[in-house]
């Protein structure tokens, strides 16, 4: 746990001195409070300490035994106010002000567990005599609480009237000897520990909620709520937090609702299962998982489910998206370009895409959704990091990038992956990171993952057409790449409905290049003919293609050629006979996404409005004769 607290402190200070937190909210207090035992109100929510929710909160209801806590500061003092406290009950506040080691046990002893390593404790009694400042000291190698060596509080520093106390503590009393750039803190009333601040802490001794304060901006002291999970917890709260730490020491803990983190999300020694919820990282937040520690595997932390972050890609640079595992290096290739703009990336883990042949991807996916379609003259280098347990036994040296059209929701349903390229750095063994260079900005949008080089699914046909010729039918098909492809049976449906094998065409085994095939069926009779391909793997597994139809003889729709494929803005159709033809385009889910009516023998069909992906174009001619072809839209 000590390493956890130190990590969080070092992280926040790195943000501070890196200038990332430049827009912290300003507290409304302008003048330092007067220590007179009375909290002055200018309205029901505004006080000399500041506004409710920013510089003071109410724990319970003041009129019914609750407490109001007040906290603000200037360059010299920290100011504390408490309303609703019995004269015999001390108020105790703990602070973490440095990156040095502190204590998670309170001044009362081990009965109190703190969510951070405290180095300062302030006890606010009813008088100067019952109040003190304690600091953490190292004696004989052990950390312990001791009274601060500076002069004890005087009657000018603490004033109590009725159930209200006010106290000021000089920053020089702290171990830092000055106002720290940032600090963490919490408070409670001792003697049947209750009325805590933050108020979400239960009336117990194992606290999990606390506040984080950024002092140079005089930021509100009650605004940045943070959380450290108890080691005994089975569930985690959602909501909005600054720092959020989980070190549960058990196999899995579950998130109960959506979570937003503005600082650091720290996970060790457990798996956080988000379920149907999403963890969102704010602009400057980062994710700290140690998911690949092969030496101390029990220290590994992992988030199972969805983690999202949005960043504005509006200039050249490297964008890490909070270290969720996908890094984009953007570089313009010309002075005139369009950047992706606000880009949302959602990481999905715990699922695997498996094709019908049993080949799989890794169990990590990134949904990349830019607000603007980037220019093709924008070069993007993609670095994808994965956890060792997500690799699904795929050899590291064979991992390659695969991309599918971006779905409307975070789901793998309907995905159709195509290989985009292998790791440009080599085998990537040991680093668990694969890099793909020279991705044009227009192709950035999509669903990205890794799989073995060569399509991880059945051999993907990019085209399968049947064209009528004189007393014959010419079949053409093409593949984008092949993996263990033995070849194709060409089959025609007989009148009784059974399928007859006409021939077997050998495949190219494993190839990352596109391949074209052709077969001329000279035995086809007049009328409507139906064809399909049976793709066979080297291990005997088979996959059936879609069925294509063609009219032979007087019913023929004519020779039909579709090009180019892949295409970006339009397709050219040639070989159609004169007369009216209906054209329909279907996506991989069988949904019609476009339709056209044609009358020319050669024409062009616009497809620039279609998302990138694989489609089938079907032409129906005179007498309802039809033919189909598949194409790839980039």
PDB file of C-alpha atoms in Angstrom, residues 42 107 135 192 204 246 312 319 387 406 424 515 521 539 579:
ATOM      1  CA  UNK A  42     -22.907  36.346   4.071  1.00  0.00           C
ATOM      2  CA  UNK A 107      -2.857   9.089  16.049  1.00  0.00           C
ATOM      3  CA  UNK A 135       3.934  14.968  12.376  1.00  0.00           C
ATOM      4  CA  UNK A 192     -17.236   7.215  18.560  1.00  0.00           C
ATOM      5  CA  UNK A 204     -16.370   3.625  11.129  1.00  0.00           C
ATOM      6  CA  UNK A 246      -7.766  -0.142  -6.083  1.00  0.00           C
ATOM      7  CA  UNK A 312      -8.350  16.651 -29.372  1.00  0.00           C
ATOM      8  CA  UNK A 319      -1.247  11.439 -28.180  1.00  0.00           C
ATOM      9  CA  UNK A 387      -1.530  -7.517 -21.712  1.00  0.00           C
ATOM     10  CA  UNK A 406     -16.569   1.356 -36.616  1.00  0.00           C
ATOM     11  CA  UNK A 424       7.095  -2.320 -38.264  1.00  0.00           C
ATOM     12  CA  UNK A 515      -5.210 -13.152 -55.156  1.00  0.00           C
ATOM     13  CA  UNK A 521     -18.317 -23.344 -66.682  1.00  0.00           C
ATOM     14  CA  UNK A 539      -6.754 -28.787 -41.718  1.00  0.00           C
ATOM     15  CA  UNK A 579     -32.511  -1.513 -70.542  1.00  0.00           C
TER      16      UNK A 579
END
